[in-house]
PDB file of C-alpha atoms in Angstrom:
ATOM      1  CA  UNK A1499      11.828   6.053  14.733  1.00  0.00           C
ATOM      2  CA  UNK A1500       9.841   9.339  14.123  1.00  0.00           C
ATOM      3  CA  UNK A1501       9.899  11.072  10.625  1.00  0.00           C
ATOM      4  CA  UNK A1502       8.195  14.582  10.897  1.00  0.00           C
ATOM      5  CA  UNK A1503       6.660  14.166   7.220  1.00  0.00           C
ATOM      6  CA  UNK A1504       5.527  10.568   7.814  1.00  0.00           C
ATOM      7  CA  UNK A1505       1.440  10.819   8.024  1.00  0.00           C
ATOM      8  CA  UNK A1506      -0.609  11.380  11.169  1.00  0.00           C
ATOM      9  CA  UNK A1507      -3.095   9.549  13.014  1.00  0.00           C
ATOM     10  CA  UNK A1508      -5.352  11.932  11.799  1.00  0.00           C
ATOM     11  CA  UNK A1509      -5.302  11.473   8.382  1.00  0.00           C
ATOM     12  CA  UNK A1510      -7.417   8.142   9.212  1.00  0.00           C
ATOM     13  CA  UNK A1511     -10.020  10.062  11.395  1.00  0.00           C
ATOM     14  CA  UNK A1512     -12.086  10.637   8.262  1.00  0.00           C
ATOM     15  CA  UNK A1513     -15.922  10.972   8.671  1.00  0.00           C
ATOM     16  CA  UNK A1514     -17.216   7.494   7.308  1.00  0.00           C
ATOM     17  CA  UNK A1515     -20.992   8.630   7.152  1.00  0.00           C
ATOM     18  CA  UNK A1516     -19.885  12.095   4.894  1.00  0.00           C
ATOM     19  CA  UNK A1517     -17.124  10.162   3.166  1.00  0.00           C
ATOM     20  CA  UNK A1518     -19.917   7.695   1.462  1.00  0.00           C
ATOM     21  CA  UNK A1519     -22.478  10.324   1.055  1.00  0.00           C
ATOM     22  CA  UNK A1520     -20.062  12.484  -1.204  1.00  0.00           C
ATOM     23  CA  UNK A1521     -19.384   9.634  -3.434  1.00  0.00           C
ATOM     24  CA  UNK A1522     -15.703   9.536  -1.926  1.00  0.00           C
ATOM     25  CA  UNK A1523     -13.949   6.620  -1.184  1.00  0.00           C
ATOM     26  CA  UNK A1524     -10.704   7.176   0.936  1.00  0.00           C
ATOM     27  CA  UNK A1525      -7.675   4.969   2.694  1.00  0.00           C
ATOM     28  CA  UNK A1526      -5.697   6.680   4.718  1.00  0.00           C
ATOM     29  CA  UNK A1527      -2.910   5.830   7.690  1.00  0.00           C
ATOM     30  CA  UNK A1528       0.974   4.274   8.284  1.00  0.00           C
ATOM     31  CA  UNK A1529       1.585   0.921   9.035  1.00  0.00           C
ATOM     32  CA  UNK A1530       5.444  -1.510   9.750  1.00  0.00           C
ATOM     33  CA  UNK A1531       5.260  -5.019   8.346  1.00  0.00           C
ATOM     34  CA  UNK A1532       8.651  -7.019   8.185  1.00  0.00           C
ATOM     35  CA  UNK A1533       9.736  -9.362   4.767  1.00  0.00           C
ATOM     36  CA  UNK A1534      10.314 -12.695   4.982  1.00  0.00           C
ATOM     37  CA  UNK A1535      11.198 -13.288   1.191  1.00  0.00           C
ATOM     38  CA  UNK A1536      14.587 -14.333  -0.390  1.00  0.00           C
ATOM     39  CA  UNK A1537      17.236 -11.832  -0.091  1.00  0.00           C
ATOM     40  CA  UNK A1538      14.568  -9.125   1.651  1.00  0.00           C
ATOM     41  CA  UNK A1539      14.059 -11.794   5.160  1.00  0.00           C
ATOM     42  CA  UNK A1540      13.957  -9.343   7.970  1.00  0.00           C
ATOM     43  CA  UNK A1541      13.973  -6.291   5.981  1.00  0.00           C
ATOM     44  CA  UNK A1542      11.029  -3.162   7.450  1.00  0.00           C
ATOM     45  CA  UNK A1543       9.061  -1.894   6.050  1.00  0.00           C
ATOM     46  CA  UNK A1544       6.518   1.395   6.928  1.00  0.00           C
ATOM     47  CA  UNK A1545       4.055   2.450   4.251  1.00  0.00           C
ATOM     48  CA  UNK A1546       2.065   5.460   5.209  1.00  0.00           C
ATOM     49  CA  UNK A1547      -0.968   6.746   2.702  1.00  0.00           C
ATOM     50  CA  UNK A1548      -3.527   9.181   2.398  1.00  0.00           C
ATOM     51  CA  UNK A1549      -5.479   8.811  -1.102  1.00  0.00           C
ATOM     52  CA  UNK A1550      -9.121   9.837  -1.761  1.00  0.00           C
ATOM     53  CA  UNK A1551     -11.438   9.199  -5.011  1.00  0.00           C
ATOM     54  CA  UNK A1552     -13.562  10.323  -6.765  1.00  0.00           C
ATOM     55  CA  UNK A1553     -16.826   9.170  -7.859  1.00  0.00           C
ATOM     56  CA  UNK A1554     -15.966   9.879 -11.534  1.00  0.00           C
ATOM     57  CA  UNK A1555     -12.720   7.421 -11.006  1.00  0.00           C
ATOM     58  CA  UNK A1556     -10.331  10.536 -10.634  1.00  0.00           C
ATOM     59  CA  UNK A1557      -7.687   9.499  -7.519  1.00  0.00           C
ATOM     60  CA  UNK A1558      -4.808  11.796  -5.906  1.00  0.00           C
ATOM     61  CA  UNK A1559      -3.140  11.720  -2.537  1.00  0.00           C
ATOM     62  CA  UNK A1560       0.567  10.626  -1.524  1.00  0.00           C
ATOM     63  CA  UNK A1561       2.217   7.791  -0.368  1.00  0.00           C
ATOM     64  CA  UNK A1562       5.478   7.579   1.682  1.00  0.00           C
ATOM     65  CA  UNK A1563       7.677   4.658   2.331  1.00  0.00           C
ATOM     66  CA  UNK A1564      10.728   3.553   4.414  1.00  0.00           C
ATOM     67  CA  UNK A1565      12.841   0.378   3.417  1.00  0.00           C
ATOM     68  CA  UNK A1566      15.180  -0.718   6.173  1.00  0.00           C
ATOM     69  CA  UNK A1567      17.334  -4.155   6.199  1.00  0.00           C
ATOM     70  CA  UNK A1568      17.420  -6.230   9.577  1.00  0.00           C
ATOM     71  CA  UNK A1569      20.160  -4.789  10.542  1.00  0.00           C
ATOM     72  CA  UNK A1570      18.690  -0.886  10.205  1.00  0.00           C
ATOM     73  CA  UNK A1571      20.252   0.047   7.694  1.00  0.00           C
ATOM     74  CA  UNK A1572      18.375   2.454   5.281  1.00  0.00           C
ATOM     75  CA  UNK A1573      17.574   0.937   1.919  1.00  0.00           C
ATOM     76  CA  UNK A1574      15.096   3.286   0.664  1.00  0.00           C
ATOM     77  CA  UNK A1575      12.977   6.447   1.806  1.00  0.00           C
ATOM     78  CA  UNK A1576      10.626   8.760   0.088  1.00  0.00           C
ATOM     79  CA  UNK A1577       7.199   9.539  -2.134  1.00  0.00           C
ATOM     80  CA  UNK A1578       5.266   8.894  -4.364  1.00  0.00           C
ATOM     81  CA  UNK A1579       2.093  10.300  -6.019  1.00  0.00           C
ATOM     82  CA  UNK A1580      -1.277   8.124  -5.748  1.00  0.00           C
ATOM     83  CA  UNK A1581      -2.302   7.422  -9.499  1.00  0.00           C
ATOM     84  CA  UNK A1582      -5.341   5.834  -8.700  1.00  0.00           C
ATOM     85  CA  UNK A1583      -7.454   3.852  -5.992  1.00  0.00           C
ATOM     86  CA  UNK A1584      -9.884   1.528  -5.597  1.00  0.00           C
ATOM     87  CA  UNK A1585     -11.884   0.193  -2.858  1.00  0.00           C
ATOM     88  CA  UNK A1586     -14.514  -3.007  -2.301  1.00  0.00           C
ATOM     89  CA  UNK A1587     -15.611  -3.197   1.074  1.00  0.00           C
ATOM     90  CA  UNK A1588     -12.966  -3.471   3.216  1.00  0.00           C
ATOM     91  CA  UNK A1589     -10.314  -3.660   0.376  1.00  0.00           C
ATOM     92  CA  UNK A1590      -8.373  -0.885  -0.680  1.00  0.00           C
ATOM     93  CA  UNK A1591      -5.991  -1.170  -4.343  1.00  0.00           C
ATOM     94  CA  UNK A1592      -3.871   2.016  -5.232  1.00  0.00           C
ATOM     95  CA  UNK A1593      -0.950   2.779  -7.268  1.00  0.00           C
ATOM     96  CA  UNK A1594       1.839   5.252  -5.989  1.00  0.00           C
ATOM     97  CA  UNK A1595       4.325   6.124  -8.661  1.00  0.00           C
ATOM     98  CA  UNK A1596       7.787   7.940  -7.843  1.00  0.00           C
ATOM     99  CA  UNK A1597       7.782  11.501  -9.427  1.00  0.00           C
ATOM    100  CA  UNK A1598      10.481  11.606 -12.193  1.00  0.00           C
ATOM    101  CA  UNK A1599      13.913  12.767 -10.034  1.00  0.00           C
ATOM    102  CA  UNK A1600      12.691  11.919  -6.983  1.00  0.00           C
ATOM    103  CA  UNK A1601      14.407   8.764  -5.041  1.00  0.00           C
ATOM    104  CA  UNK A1602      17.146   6.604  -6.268  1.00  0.00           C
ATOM    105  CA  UNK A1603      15.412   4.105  -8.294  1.00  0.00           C
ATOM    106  CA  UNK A1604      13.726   5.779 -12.155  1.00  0.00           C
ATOM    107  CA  UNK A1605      10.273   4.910 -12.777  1.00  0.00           C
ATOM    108  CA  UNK A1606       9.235   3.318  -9.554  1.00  0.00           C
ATOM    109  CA  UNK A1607       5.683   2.315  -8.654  1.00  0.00           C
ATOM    110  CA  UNK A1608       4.015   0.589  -6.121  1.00  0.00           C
ATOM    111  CA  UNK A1609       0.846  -1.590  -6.471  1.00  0.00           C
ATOM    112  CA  UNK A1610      -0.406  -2.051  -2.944  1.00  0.00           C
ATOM    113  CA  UNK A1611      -3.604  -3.846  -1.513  1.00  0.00           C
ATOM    114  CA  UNK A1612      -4.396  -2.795   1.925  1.00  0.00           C
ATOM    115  CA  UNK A1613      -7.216  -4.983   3.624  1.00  0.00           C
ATOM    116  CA  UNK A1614      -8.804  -3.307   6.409  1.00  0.00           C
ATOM    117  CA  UNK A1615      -8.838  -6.087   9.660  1.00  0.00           C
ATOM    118  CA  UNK A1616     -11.308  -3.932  11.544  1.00  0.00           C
ATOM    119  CA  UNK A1617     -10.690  -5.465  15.197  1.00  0.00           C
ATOM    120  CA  UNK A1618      -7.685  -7.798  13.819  1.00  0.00           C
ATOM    121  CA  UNK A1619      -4.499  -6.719  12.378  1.00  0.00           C
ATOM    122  CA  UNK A1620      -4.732  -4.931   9.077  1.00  0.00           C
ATOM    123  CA  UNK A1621      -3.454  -6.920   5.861  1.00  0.00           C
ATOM    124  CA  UNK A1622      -0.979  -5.690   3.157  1.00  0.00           C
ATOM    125  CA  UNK A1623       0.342  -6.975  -0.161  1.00  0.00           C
ATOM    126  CA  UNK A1624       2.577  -5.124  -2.207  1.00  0.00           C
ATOM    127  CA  UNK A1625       4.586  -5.435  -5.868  1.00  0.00           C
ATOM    128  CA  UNK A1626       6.892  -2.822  -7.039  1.00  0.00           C
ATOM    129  CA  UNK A1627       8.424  -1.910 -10.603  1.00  0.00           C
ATOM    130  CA  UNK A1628      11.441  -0.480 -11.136  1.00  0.00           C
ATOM    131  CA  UNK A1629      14.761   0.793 -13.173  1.00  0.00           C
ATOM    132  CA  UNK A1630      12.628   0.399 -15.958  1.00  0.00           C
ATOM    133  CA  UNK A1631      12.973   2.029 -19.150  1.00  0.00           C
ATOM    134  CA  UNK A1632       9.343   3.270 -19.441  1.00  0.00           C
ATOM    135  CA  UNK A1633       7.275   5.340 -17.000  1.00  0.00           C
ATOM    136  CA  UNK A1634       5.050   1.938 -15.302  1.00  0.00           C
ATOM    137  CA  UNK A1635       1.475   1.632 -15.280  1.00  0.00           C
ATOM    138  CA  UNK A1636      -0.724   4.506 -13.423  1.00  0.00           C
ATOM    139  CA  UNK A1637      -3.813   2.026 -12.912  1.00  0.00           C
ATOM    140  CA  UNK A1638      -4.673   0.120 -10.293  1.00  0.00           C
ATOM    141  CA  UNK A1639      -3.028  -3.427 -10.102  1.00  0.00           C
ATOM    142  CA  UNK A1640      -3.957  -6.142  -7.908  1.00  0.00           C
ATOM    143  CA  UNK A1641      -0.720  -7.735  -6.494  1.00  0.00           C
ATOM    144  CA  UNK A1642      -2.111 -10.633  -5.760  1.00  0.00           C
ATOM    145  CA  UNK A1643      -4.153 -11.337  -9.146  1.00  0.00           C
ATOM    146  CA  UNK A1644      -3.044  -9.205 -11.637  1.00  0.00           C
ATOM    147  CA  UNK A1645       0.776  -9.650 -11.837  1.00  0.00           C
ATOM    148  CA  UNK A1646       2.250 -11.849 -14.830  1.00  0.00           C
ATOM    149  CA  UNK A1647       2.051 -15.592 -14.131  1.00  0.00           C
ATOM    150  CA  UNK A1648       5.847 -16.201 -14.277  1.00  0.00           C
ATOM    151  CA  UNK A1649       6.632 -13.989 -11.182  1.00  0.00           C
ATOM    152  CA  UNK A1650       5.504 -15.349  -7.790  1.00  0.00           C
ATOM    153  CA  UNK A1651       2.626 -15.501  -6.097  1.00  0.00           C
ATOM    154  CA  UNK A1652       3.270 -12.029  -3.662  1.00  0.00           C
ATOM    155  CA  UNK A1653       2.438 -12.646   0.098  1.00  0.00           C
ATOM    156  CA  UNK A1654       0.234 -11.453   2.669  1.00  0.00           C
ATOM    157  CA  UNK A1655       2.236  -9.533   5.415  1.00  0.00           C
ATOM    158  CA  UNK A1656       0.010  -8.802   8.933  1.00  0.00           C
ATOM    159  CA  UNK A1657       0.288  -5.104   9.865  1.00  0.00           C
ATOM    160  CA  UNK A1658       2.530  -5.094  13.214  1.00  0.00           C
ATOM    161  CA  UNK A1659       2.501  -1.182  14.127  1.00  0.00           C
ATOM    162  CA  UNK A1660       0.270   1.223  12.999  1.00  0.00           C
ATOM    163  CA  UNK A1661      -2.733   0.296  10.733  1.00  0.00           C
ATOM    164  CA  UNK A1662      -5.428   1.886   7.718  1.00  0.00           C
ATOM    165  CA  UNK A1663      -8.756   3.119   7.511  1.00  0.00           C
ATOM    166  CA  UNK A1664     -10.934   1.875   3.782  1.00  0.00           C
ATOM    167  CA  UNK A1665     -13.681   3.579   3.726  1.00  0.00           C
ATOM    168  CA  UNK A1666     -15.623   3.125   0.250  1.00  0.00           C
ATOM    169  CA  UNK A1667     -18.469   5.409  -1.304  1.00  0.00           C
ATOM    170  CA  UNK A1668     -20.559   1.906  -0.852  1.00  0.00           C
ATOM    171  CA  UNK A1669     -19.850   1.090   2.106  1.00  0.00           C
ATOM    172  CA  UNK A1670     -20.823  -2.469   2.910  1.00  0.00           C
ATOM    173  CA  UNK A1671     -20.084  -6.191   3.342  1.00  0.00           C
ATOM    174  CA  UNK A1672     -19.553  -7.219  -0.310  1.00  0.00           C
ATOM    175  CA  UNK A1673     -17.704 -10.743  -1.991  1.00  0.00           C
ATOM    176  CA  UNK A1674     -14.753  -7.905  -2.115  1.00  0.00           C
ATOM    177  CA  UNK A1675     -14.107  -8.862   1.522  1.00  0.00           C
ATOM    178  CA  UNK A1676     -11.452 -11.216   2.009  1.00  0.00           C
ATOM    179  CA  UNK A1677     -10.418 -14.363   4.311  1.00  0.00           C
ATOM    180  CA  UNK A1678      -8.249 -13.590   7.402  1.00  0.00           C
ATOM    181  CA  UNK A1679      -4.704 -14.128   6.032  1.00  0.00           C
ATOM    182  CA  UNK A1680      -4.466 -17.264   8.486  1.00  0.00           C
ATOM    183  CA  UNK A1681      -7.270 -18.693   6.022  1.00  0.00           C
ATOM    184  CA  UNK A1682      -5.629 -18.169   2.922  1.00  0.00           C
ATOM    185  CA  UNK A1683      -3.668 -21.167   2.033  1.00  0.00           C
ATOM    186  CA  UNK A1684       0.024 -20.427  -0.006  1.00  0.00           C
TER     187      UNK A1684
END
C-alpha cells in the first residue's frame, strides 16, 4: 500500500547533533504494527509522525493514521494535529488530536508512546478517545501509566514495517529508557 501524503523516510533523517544543540527535541517516521486485542485481533495499523518541540514546552507537527481490519478493509484514515510531545531518552509521548470536521469520529485523540529500539524493532503503545462530548485532553498522556485504573492495562505492539527516530534536546541514556518489550511482564 502507498499513500502519497503518508510521511517520508526523510522526515526521520534529522540532524541529531543540531537537533540537541537548538534545544529541540523531535520524533519523526511511519511504522505497521497489527492488534491482537478483543474485537480489534488482526486489525493494521500504520502511524506515521513528524512532531518537533520546543525548549519552552511549545509542540506542533502532524500525525497520520490508517486503521485496516484483517480482512483489509478500511476502518479509519486521516490526521491529526500534534498537541504536544515529550521525549526521555529514547522515549517519545505525544498527543495528536483530530481537527474539528475532519474524520468520522468527533473529538478524537491519540496518546501514543513510541520507544525508539535503536538496532531492535521500535516499540509502540497507543490509547485513543473518542465520540466524546468534549474536545479531549491536548497534553501529553502516558498510555501505559496515566490512563484511569478501570480501563486495561494497554499493550506493547513491536514495530513490523517501518520504524521512528527520538531524538531529545538531552540526549542520553536516562531511567526514561525502557526494558525490551520481551522483558516487560503483562
Amino acid at each position: 500500500m502507498v499513500v502519497a501524503a503518508w510521511p517520508s523516510v526523510a522526515w526521520a533523517q534529522q540532524s541529531e547533533p543540531k537537533t540537541a544543540a537548538a534545544g529541540w527535541s523531535v520524533v519523526a517516521g511511519m511504522g505497521h504494527f497489527v492488534y491482537d486485542e478483543p474485537n480489534v485481533v488482526g486489525h493494521r495499523i500504520w502511524f506515521g509522525v513528524s512532531a518537533v518541540s520546543a525548549a519552552d514546552g511549545s509542540a506542533h507537527g502532524q500525525f497520520l493514521y490508517r486503521h485496516e481490519r484483517a480482512d483489509g478493509t478500511l476502518v479509519a484514515q486521516g490526521r491529526a494535529d500534534v498537541t504536544c510531545l515529550k521525549v526521555a531518552g529514547n522515549v517519545a509521548l505525544f498527543t495528536a488530536i483530530v481537527p474539528e470536521g475532519e474524520g468520522t469520529a468527533k473529538n478524537h485523540g491519540y496518546y501514543v508512546k513510541i520507544i525508539d529500539g535503536g538496532t531492535r524493532p521500535d516499540v509502540i503503545v497507543d490509547a485513543q478517545a473518542q465520540n466524546g462530548t468534549e474536545r479531549p485532553p491536548t497534553h501529553c498522556l502516558d498510555p501505559e501509566t496515566d490512563l484511569p485504573p478501570e480501563l486495561p492495562q494497554r499493550p506493547r505492539y513491536p514495530v513490523l514495517t517501518g520504524g521512528y527516530a527520538v531524538y531529545g534536546a538531552e540526549q542520553s541514556q536516562t531511567a526514561a529508557e525502557l526494558p525490551d518489550a520481551g522483558d516487560r511482564a503483562r
